[in-house]
Amino acid sequence: MKNISRFLAVALLLTLLFVTTVLAQEDGYKIPADALKALVDAPFAPSVSVSPDGKLLMLMSRESLPGIEELAQPELRIGGMRINPRNNGPSRSSYNTGIVISEISTGKETSVSGVPSDGKISNVSWSPDGVHIAFTVSFSDRIELFLADAKSGSSRRLIDSPLNAVQGGAYTWLPGGKVLLARVVSPSRGSMPIEPTLPTTPVIQENIGKAAPARTYQDLLTTPFEEDLLEWMLASDVVNVSVSGTSTSFGLSGIVSSMSPSPDGKFILTQTVHRPFSYLVPIYRFPTRIEVRDWTGSLVKEVTDLPLMEEVPTGSGSTTTGVRSIGWRQDKDATLAWVEALDGGDRNVSVDFRDALYQLPSPFSGEAQELIRLPLRYSGVSWSDQGFALINESWTSTRQTRTYVFNPDKPDYPAKVLFDRSYEDSYSDPGRPTVEVGPTGRWLIETTDNGRSIYLTGTGASPEGNRPFLRKMNLASGETQELFRSEAPFYETVQGWVDAGKGVFLTSRESASEPPNYYLRMVGSKEMKAITHFEHPYPEMDAISKEFITYTRADGVPLSAMLYLPAGYVASRDGPLPTLLWAYPQEFKSADAAGQITDSPYRFKRVLYSGAIPYVTQGYAVLDNASMPVVGEGDVEPNDSFIEQLKLNAEAAINEGARRGVVDPDRVAVAGHSYGAFMTANLLAHTDLFRAGIARSGAYNRTLTPFGFQAEPRTYWESPEVYFAMSPFMHAHKVNEPILLIHGMADNNSGTFPIQSERFYAGLKGNGATARLVMLPNESHGYRARESILHMMWETASWLDTYVKNAPPRSLEVGGPTGR
């Protein structure tokens, strides 16, 4: 009997080897099983936007996945950007296929007309008065500015000049909704530079004694020709455009990266990039001139000319020096506000105050006035027209965040701490203030009780799951009154006020089996009115089982996951299933925070084709979004025990599934994307918990990200042992389970260069591992082409079927599993 078992095991292994060889020789893009393909082809629900006056709802239908031919179009990768050189816009953009305007009170719908059939809609926005809708229409050779009448839906091309949309934000509304500023392709830029056939100079970079650490940015400049090309592609003229179509020059040209009108519309804050360029950092670190101009374009004030930012300290909490986060005070007609670092931007410097907020009112003469100093790093400000503002600060190493309420018109009046908490502590999250947008386009905190109270919305994390809320808070006493809270079996989020004076607000409501739709509600009433009726995109998935499960790892940290089981499955009858575990590690400074529940069992069964849920249709149990906390309390950094904690998390998830009788612990695969891929490779290298792994677009050699990654604050030179221990590439010889590596050949995410997968595969192959490397042409960090996604799903399903579902029991494997 033993010989027969061994014979069967050898036969199965030979079969697997044959299948592997066949898979490696397959050519062309593959299509997965019909159930998986159907999920890719399911329709997208429209995106929604409410008009400034709360009377209209704009429904923007989204295009289906593009074909690989779109991604294969010419693309420039320079200055940290990806550019479509044919139409002077960004490449890889998402588009809308149509716009419908719905009256909220009556439900009457009007389609926007007048858009050419070969044009693609994007960058849609309401005018501040809600009378018009502006949007861009992209063609193969140009991008145009269109304007639609919100009442009739009729649209037209607003100006003849093509837009320069390379950097996004190609237009902006002025207050009042009668005039726009647009950035058009400069007609005087001449012909596109031609790359010389022979190099004219060596490419030289030099550093003389200054520390200039940098992240592993992608798509940087590399030659003088690329510098000229970048400058040519971004050459723009700014024009004033009325809603009637009249266009006049604003008088500003060059690489215009930002145009922001003052709340009264009399001034424009502009930012223009200029030489010298850098081969070390992206364009947003290039020298930038910040100026105030009047509405005719005449220069009023040069606020600053920021130098090239190559010498910024690395690590979370470090920042640039000089003016940053500059904008207009929304409660004043024309007052600038910005932040500057008081610690040189270096998180390692010990100081009492790290940042300060300054202001400079019109006519922008004299010295800036300091409004408030912050002990931590600035993280945002919100303005009100009731004599107060809210400002936020945070600090990564301690996870602390604070919100102050202060009077910007009385800087000497002491600020009051409104919230002081750990941003890891989801249960204590008080929410964020709601804002109103009036006809002038100002974004102001919504207030009530004569300015004494504000409204807060949040996800409402709790031990029973997320329950989004709407609250009213008295700023003086801190007392809150709950106006709305999501109730089971639904998950309902507050989208904003429709009429705050009457207590009418908009929500998005869903359940495990009902897709999100929008509803009108009124404070104090249980009644609601549906204003959208989006259909279920994949009703065939209703039969699958979805359950939010909780469990505890060996050291007592609470964990959770969403468990999906195939339609019709009964554990007592069908027995344990082959299982796919999908996760993404997250660092914490508190074990209590790591164990908090930040999901809801009542969310709609969204089946993202990029994730793990689709494979429940192929007979697998799926443990989706399984908790993978990595905790380092006090002076201990989470990554000091990264591998050990990954193992504890994975063991706990598998054990819980086995305890329930639904997971076959002998047939479990682990998978993830990006940092989840990094996790997958480490679990295969350091444990024998899994039969196989699938790692997409990961980074596997941390010496290639030497100035930090994720929340790791130390550089490679400060903690080489941590970088070595955490790098699966350094332990490729220990990977004794089959691993499928998938990576986009045009990955532009910091750190996840395609070479990460290529060299890891070489290391695996050189050490005799069972491995497969799939490089997807023209794909970035996330995959976009329909052919690529279908092929990715085919690869994943084939790998799972071969090495997990149909794998022989470990006891029959020749030699058995290898210990660690």
Coordinates of C-alpha atoms in Angstrom, one line a residue, residues 346-756:
D346 CA 14.2 67.4 9.3
R347 CA 12.2 65.0 11.5
N348 CA 15.4 64.1 13.4
V349 CA 15.9 67.6 14.8
S350 CA 14.5 68.1 18.3
V351 CA 12.5 71.3 18.5
D352 CA 9.5 72.7 20.4
F353 CA 7.7 73.6 17.2
R354 CA 8.0 72.1 13.7
D355 CA 5.7 74.2 11.5
A356 CA 4.1 77.6 11.4
L357 CA 1.1 78.9 9.5
Y358 CA 1.5 82.3 7.9
Q359 CA -0.8 84.8 6.1
L360 CA -0.3 87.7 3.8
P361 CA -3.4 89.8 2.9
S362 CA -4.0 91.9 -0.1
P363 CA -2.3 94.1 -1.3
F364 CA 0.5 91.6 -0.4
S365 CA 3.0 94.1 0.8
G366 CA 5.1 94.0 4.0
E367 CA 6.0 90.9 6.0
A368 CA 3.9 87.8 6.4
Q369 CA 2.1 87.4 9.7
E370 CA 2.5 84.2 11.8
L371 CA -0.9 82.8 12.8
I372 CA -0.1 79.7 14.8
R373 CA 2.9 77.4 15.6
L374 CA 2.6 73.6 15.6
P375 CA 4.6 71.2 17.7
L376 CA 3.9 68.4 15.1
R377 CA 3.9 68.5 11.3
Y378 CA 1.1 70.4 9.6
S379 CA -1.5 68.2 7.9
G380 CA -4.3 70.6 6.7
V381 CA -6.5 73.6 7.6
S382 CA -10.2 74.3 7.1
W383 CA -11.7 77.8 7.2
S384 CA -15.0 79.1 8.4
D385 CA -16.8 82.5 8.0
Q386 CA -17.6 82.5 11.7
G387 CA -14.3 83.7 13.2
F388 CA -12.5 80.4 13.6
A389 CA -10.5 77.8 11.6
L390 CA -9.5 74.2 12.3
I391 CA -5.9 73.2 11.8
N392 CA -4.4 69.7 11.9
E393 CA -1.0 68.3 12.8
S394 CA 0.4 64.8 13.0
W395 CA 3.6 62.8 13.7
T396 CA 4.3 59.5 12.1
S397 CA 6.6 57.9 14.6
T398 CA 4.1 58.3 17.4
R399 CA 1.0 58.1 15.3
Q400 CA -0.3 61.2 17.1
T401 CA -2.7 63.6 15.5
R402 CA -4.2 66.8 16.9
T403 CA -6.8 69.3 15.7
Y404 CA -6.9 72.9 17.0
V405 CA -9.6 75.5 16.8
F406 CA -8.1 79.0 16.6
N407 CA -9.1 82.5 15.5
P408 CA -7.0 83.5 12.5
D409 CA -7.9 87.1 13.0
K410 CA -6.6 87.1 16.6
P411 CA -3.3 85.2 16.4
D412 CA -2.5 86.1 20.0
Y413 CA -5.6 84.4 21.2
P414 CA -4.6 80.9 22.4
A415 CA -5.6 78.0 20.2
K416 CA -7.7 75.2 21.8
V417 CA -7.1 71.5 21.3
L418 CA -10.2 70.1 19.8
F419 CA -9.0 66.5 19.3
D420 CA -5.8 64.8 20.4
R421 CA -5.5 61.1 19.6
S422 CA -3.6 58.3 17.8
Y423 CA -4.6 58.2 14.2
E424 CA -4.2 54.4 14.4
D425 CA -7.1 54.4 16.9
S426 CA -10.1 54.1 14.5
Y427 CA -12.6 53.8 17.3
S428 CA -11.8 57.3 18.6
D429 CA -12.0 58.9 15.2
P430 CA -14.3 61.9 15.7
G431 CA -14.8 62.4 11.9
R432 CA -14.2 65.4 9.7
P433 CA -16.1 68.6 9.4
T434 CA -18.6 69.0 6.6
V435 CA -18.1 71.9 4.2
E436 CA -20.4 74.0 2.1
V437 CA -19.6 75.4 -1.4
G438 CA -21.4 78.6 -2.2
P439 CA -21.8 80.5 -5.5
T440 CA -18.5 82.2 -5.0
G441 CA -16.8 78.8 -4.9
R442 CA -15.5 79.2 -1.4
W443 CA -15.1 76.0 0.6
L444 CA -16.1 76.8 4.2
I445 CA -16.9 74.7 7.3
E446 CA -20.6 74.2 7.6
T447 CA -21.7 75.8 10.9
T448 CA -25.0 75.9 12.9
D449 CA -26.2 77.5 16.2
N450 CA -24.8 80.9 15.1
G451 CA -21.4 79.5 14.4
R452 CA -21.0 77.7 17.7
S453 CA -21.4 74.2 16.4
I454 CA -20.1 72.2 13.4
Y455 CA -21.1 69.0 11.7
L456 CA -18.9 65.9 11.6
T457 CA -19.0 62.8 9.4
G458 CA -17.0 59.7 9.8
T459 CA -16.8 55.9 9.2
G460 CA -17.8 55.1 12.8
A461 CA -15.4 52.2 13.4
S462 CA -16.5 50.1 16.3
P463 CA -16.2 46.5 17.6
E464 CA -19.3 45.7 15.7
G465 CA -18.0 47.0 12.5
N466 CA -18.1 50.4 10.7
R467 CA -21.3 52.4 11.2
P468 CA -20.9 55.8 9.5
F469 CA -22.4 58.8 11.2
L470 CA -23.4 62.5 11.1
R471 CA -23.0 64.5 14.3
K472 CA -23.3 68.0 15.5
M473 CA -20.5 69.2 17.8
N474 CA -20.4 72.3 20.1
L475 CA -17.0 73.8 19.8
A476 CA -16.9 75.3 23.2
S477 CA -18.1 72.3 25.3
G478 CA -17.1 69.5 23.0
E479 CA -20.5 67.9 23.4
T480 CA -21.9 66.0 20.4
Q481 CA -25.3 65.1 19.2
E482 CA -25.8 62.2 16.8
L483 CA -28.0 63.1 13.9
F484 CA -27.7 60.0 11.9
R485 CA -25.9 56.6 12.2
S486 CA -25.9 53.7 9.8
E487 CA -28.0 50.7 11.0
A488 CA -27.7 47.0 10.2
P489 CA -28.2 45.3 7.8
F490 CA -27.2 48.3 5.7
Y491 CA -24.0 50.3 5.3
E492 CA -24.9 53.9 4.7
T493 CA -22.4 56.8 4.4
V494 CA -23.2 60.5 4.5
Q495 CA -22.2 62.2 1.2
G496 CA -23.0 65.8 2.3
W497 CA -25.7 68.3 2.8
V498 CA -28.3 69.1 0.2
D499 CA -30.0 71.7 2.3
A500 CA -28.4 72.1 5.8
G501 CA -31.0 74.7 6.8
K502 CA -33.8 72.2 6.3
G503 CA -31.7 69.2 7.6
V504 CA -31.7 67.4 4.2
F505 CA -28.6 65.4 3.4
L506 CA -27.5 62.8 0.8
T507 CA -26.4 59.3 1.6
S508 CA -25.0 56.3 -0.2
R509 CA -26.8 53.1 1.0
E510 CA -25.9 49.5 0.3
S511 CA -26.1 46.0 1.8
A512 CA -24.3 42.7 1.2
S513 CA -26.7 42.0 -1.7
E514 CA -27.7 45.5 -2.8
P515 CA -25.4 47.8 -4.7
P516 CA -24.8 51.4 -3.5
N517 CA -27.5 53.8 -4.4
Y518 CA -28.1 57.4 -3.4
Y519 CA -30.9 58.5 -1.0
L520 CA -32.2 61.8 0.4
R521 CA -32.7 61.8 4.2
M522 CA -33.8 64.4 6.7
V523 CA -32.5 64.9 10.2
G524 CA -34.8 63.4 12.8
S525 CA -36.8 61.3 10.3
K526 CA -36.5 57.6 9.3
E527 CA -38.0 58.3 5.9
M528 CA -35.8 58.3 2.8
K529 CA -36.1 58.8 -0.9
A530 CA -34.1 56.9 -3.5
I531 CA -32.7 59.2 -6.2
T532 CA -30.7 56.6 -8.1
H533 CA -31.5 53.1 -9.1
F534 CA -28.3 51.4 -10.2
E535 CA -28.7 47.8 -11.0
H536 CA -26.7 44.9 -9.6
P537 CA -23.6 44.5 -11.7
Y538 CA -23.2 40.7 -11.1
P539 CA -26.4 39.2 -9.6
E540 CA -24.9 35.7 -10.1
M541 CA -22.6 36.5 -7.1
D542 CA -25.6 36.8 -4.7
A543 CA -25.5 33.1 -4.1
I544 CA -22.0 33.1 -2.6
S545 CA -21.6 33.3 1.1
K546 CA -20.0 36.4 2.8
E547 CA -19.2 36.5 6.5
F548 CA -17.1 38.8 8.6
I549 CA -15.1 36.7 11.0
T550 CA -12.9 37.5 14.0
Y551 CA -10.2 35.5 15.6
T552 CA -7.1 36.0 17.8
R553 CA -3.4 35.3 17.0
A554 CA -1.2 33.4 19.4
D555 CA 0.1 36.6 21.2
G556 CA -3.5 37.8 21.9
V557 CA -3.8 40.4 19.1
P558 CA -7.4 40.3 17.7
L559 CA -7.6 39.8 13.9
S560 CA -10.4 39.7 11.3
A561 CA -11.1 38.7 7.7
M562 CA -13.9 38.5 5.3
L563 CA -14.7 34.9 4.5
Y564 CA -16.3 34.0 1.1
L565 CA -17.6 30.6 0.3
P566 CA -18.9 29.2 -3.0
A567 CA -22.6 29.2 -3.9
G568 CA -24.4 26.1 -2.5
Y569 CA -21.5 25.1 -0.3
V570 CA -22.3 23.2 2.9
A571 CA -19.3 22.5 5.1
S572 CA -20.8 19.4 6.8
R573 CA -21.5 17.9 3.4
D574 CA -18.7 19.2 1.1
G575 CA -15.8 19.3 3.6
P576 CA -12.9 21.8 3.8
L577 CA -12.0 23.7 0.7
P578 CA -8.8 24.8 -1.0
T579 CA -8.3 28.3 0.1
L580 CA -6.9 31.6 -1.1
L581 CA -5.8 34.1 1.5
W582 CA -5.4 37.7 0.3
A583 CA -3.8 40.4 2.6
Y584 CA -1.7 43.6 2.9
P585 CA 0.5 44.2 5.9
Q586 CA 0.1 47.3 8.0
E587 CA 2.4 48.7 10.7
F588 CA 1.1 49.8 14.1
K589 CA 2.6 51.3 17.2
S590 CA -0.2 49.9 19.4
A591 CA -1.5 46.3 19.7
D592 CA -4.9 47.6 20.7
A593 CA -5.2 49.7 17.5
A594 CA -3.9 46.8 15.5
G595 CA -6.8 44.6 16.7
Q596 CA -9.6 47.1 15.9
I597 CA -12.2 46.3 13.3
T598 CA -12.3 48.7 10.4
D599 CA -14.7 46.9 8.0
S600 CA -18.4 46.1 7.9
P601 CA -20.3 42.9 7.2
Y602 CA -23.0 44.9 5.4
R603 CA -20.8 46.3 2.5
F604 CA -21.9 45.3 -0.9
K605 CA -20.1 42.3 -2.4
R606 CA -17.8 44.3 -4.6
V607 CA -15.9 41.8 -6.7
L608 CA -12.8 43.6 -7.8
Y609 CA -11.1 41.6 -10.5
S610 CA -7.7 42.7 -9.2
G611 CA -8.4 40.9 -5.9
A612 CA -9.1 37.4 -4.5
I613 CA -12.9 37.3 -4.4
P614 CA -13.5 36.2 -8.0
Y615 CA -11.9 32.8 -7.3
V616 CA -14.7 31.8 -5.0
T617 CA -16.5 31.1 -8.3
Q618 CA -13.8 28.5 -9.0
G619 CA -14.5 26.4 -5.8
Y620 CA -12.2 28.1 -3.4
A621 CA -12.8 29.5 0.0
V622 CA -11.4 33.1 0.1
L623 CA -10.1 34.8 3.2
D624 CA -10.1 38.4 1.9
N625 CA -8.4 41.4 3.6
A626 CA -7.1 39.1 6.3
S627 CA -5.5 41.2 9.1
M628 CA -1.7 41.4 8.8
P629 CA -0.8 43.9 11.5
V630 CA 2.9 44.3 12.4
V631 CA 3.2 45.9 15.8
G632 CA 6.1 47.7 17.4
E633 CA 5.3 49.5 20.7
G634 CA 7.3 52.1 22.4
D635 CA 10.9 52.4 21.1
V636 CA 10.5 49.1 19.2
E637 CA 9.9 49.4 15.4
P638 CA 7.3 47.2 13.8
N639 CA 9.7 45.8 11.3
D640 CA 12.1 44.5 14.0
S641 CA 9.8 41.4 14.1
F642 CA 8.2 41.6 10.7
I643 CA 8.7 38.0 9.7
E644 CA 7.6 36.6 13.1
Q645 CA 4.4 38.6 13.1
L646 CA 3.5 37.7 9.5
K647 CA 3.7 34.1 10.6
L648 CA 1.5 34.6 13.6
N649 CA -1.1 36.4 11.5
A650 CA -1.1 33.7 8.8
E651 CA -1.3 30.8 11.3
A652 CA -4.2 32.4 13.0
A653 CA -6.2 32.9 9.8
I654 CA -5.6 29.3 8.6
N655 CA -6.4 27.9 12.0
E656 CA -9.7 29.8 12.3
G657 CA -10.8 28.6 8.8
A658 CA -9.9 25.0 9.7
R659 CA -11.7 25.3 13.0
R660 CA -14.8 26.3 11.1
G661 CA -14.4 23.3 8.9
V662 CA -14.2 25.4 5.7
V663 CA -10.5 25.7 5.1
D664 CA -8.3 22.8 4.2
P665 CA -5.1 23.7 6.0
D666 CA -3.1 21.5 3.6
R667 CA -4.3 23.4 0.5
V668 CA -4.0 27.2 1.2
A669 CA -2.4 29.7 -1.1
V670 CA -1.3 33.2 -0.2
A671 CA -1.5 36.2 -2.5
G672 CA -1.2 40.0 -2.6
H673 CA -0.3 43.1 -4.6
S674 CA 2.6 45.5 -4.0
Y675 CA 3.4 45.3 -0.3
G676 CA 1.1 42.3 -0.2
A677 CA 3.3 40.6 -2.8
F678 CA 6.3 41.4 -0.6
M679 CA 4.4 39.7 2.2
T680 CA 3.6 36.7 0.1
A681 CA 7.2 36.1 -0.9
N682 CA 8.3 36.4 2.8
L683 CA 5.7 33.9 4.0
L684 CA 6.8 31.4 1.4
A685 CA 10.5 31.9 2.3
H686 CA 10.1 31.7 6.0
T687 CA 7.1 29.3 6.6
D688 CA 5.6 26.1 5.3
L689 CA 2.0 27.2 5.9
F690 CA 1.1 27.5 2.2
R691 CA 1.1 25.3 -0.8
A692 CA 1.7 28.2 -3.3
G693 CA 1.8 31.9 -3.6
I694 CA 0.9 34.6 -6.1
A695 CA 2.8 37.9 -5.9
R696 CA 1.9 40.9 -8.1
S697 CA 4.0 44.0 -8.6
G698 CA 6.1 43.6 -5.5
A699 CA 9.5 44.8 -4.3
Y700 CA 11.6 41.9 -3.1
N701 CA 15.1 43.4 -2.5
R702 CA 15.0 46.2 0.1
T703 CA 18.5 47.3 -0.7
L704 CA 17.0 48.8 -3.8
T705 CA 14.8 51.1 -1.6
P706 CA 17.6 52.2 0.8
F707 CA 16.0 55.4 2.1
G708 CA 12.9 53.7 3.6
F709 CA 9.8 52.0 2.5
Q710 CA 6.2 51.9 3.8
A711 CA 6.4 53.2 7.4
E712 CA 10.1 52.1 7.9
P713 CA 11.8 55.3 9.3
R714 CA 15.4 54.0 9.1
T715 CA 17.6 53.9 6.1
Y716 CA 19.5 50.8 4.9
W717 CA 22.8 52.2 6.3
E718 CA 21.1 52.7 9.7
S719 CA 19.6 49.2 9.9
P720 CA 21.1 46.9 7.3
E721 CA 20.1 43.8 9.2
V722 CA 16.4 44.8 9.0
Y723 CA 16.6 45.4 5.3
F724 CA 18.4 42.0 4.8
A725 CA 16.0 40.0 7.0
M726 CA 12.9 41.5 5.3
S727 CA 14.1 41.0 1.7
P728 CA 12.8 37.8 0.2
F729 CA 15.5 38.1 -2.5
M730 CA 18.1 37.4 0.2
H731 CA 16.2 34.2 1.1
A732 CA 15.2 33.0 -2.3
H733 CA 16.9 29.7 -1.6
K734 CA 14.4 29.0 1.2
V735 CA 11.3 29.3 -1.1
N736 CA 10.2 25.7 -1.6
E737 CA 6.6 26.3 -2.6
P738 CA 5.5 27.3 -6.1
I739 CA 5.3 31.1 -6.6
L740 CA 3.7 33.0 -9.5
L741 CA 5.2 36.5 -10.0
I742 CA 3.2 39.0 -12.1
H743 CA 4.5 42.5 -12.8
G744 CA 3.7 45.4 -15.2
M745 CA 6.5 46.1 -17.5
A746 CA 5.9 49.8 -17.2
D747 CA 5.5 49.9 -13.4
N748 CA 5.9 53.5 -12.2
N749 CA 5.3 53.0 -8.5
S750 CA 8.2 54.1 -6.2
G751 CA 10.3 51.1 -5.4
T752 CA 8.5 48.4 -7.4
F753 CA 10.7 48.6 -10.5
P754 CA 10.0 45.6 -12.9
I755 CA 13.6 44.5 -12.2
Q756 CA 12.4 43.6 -8.6

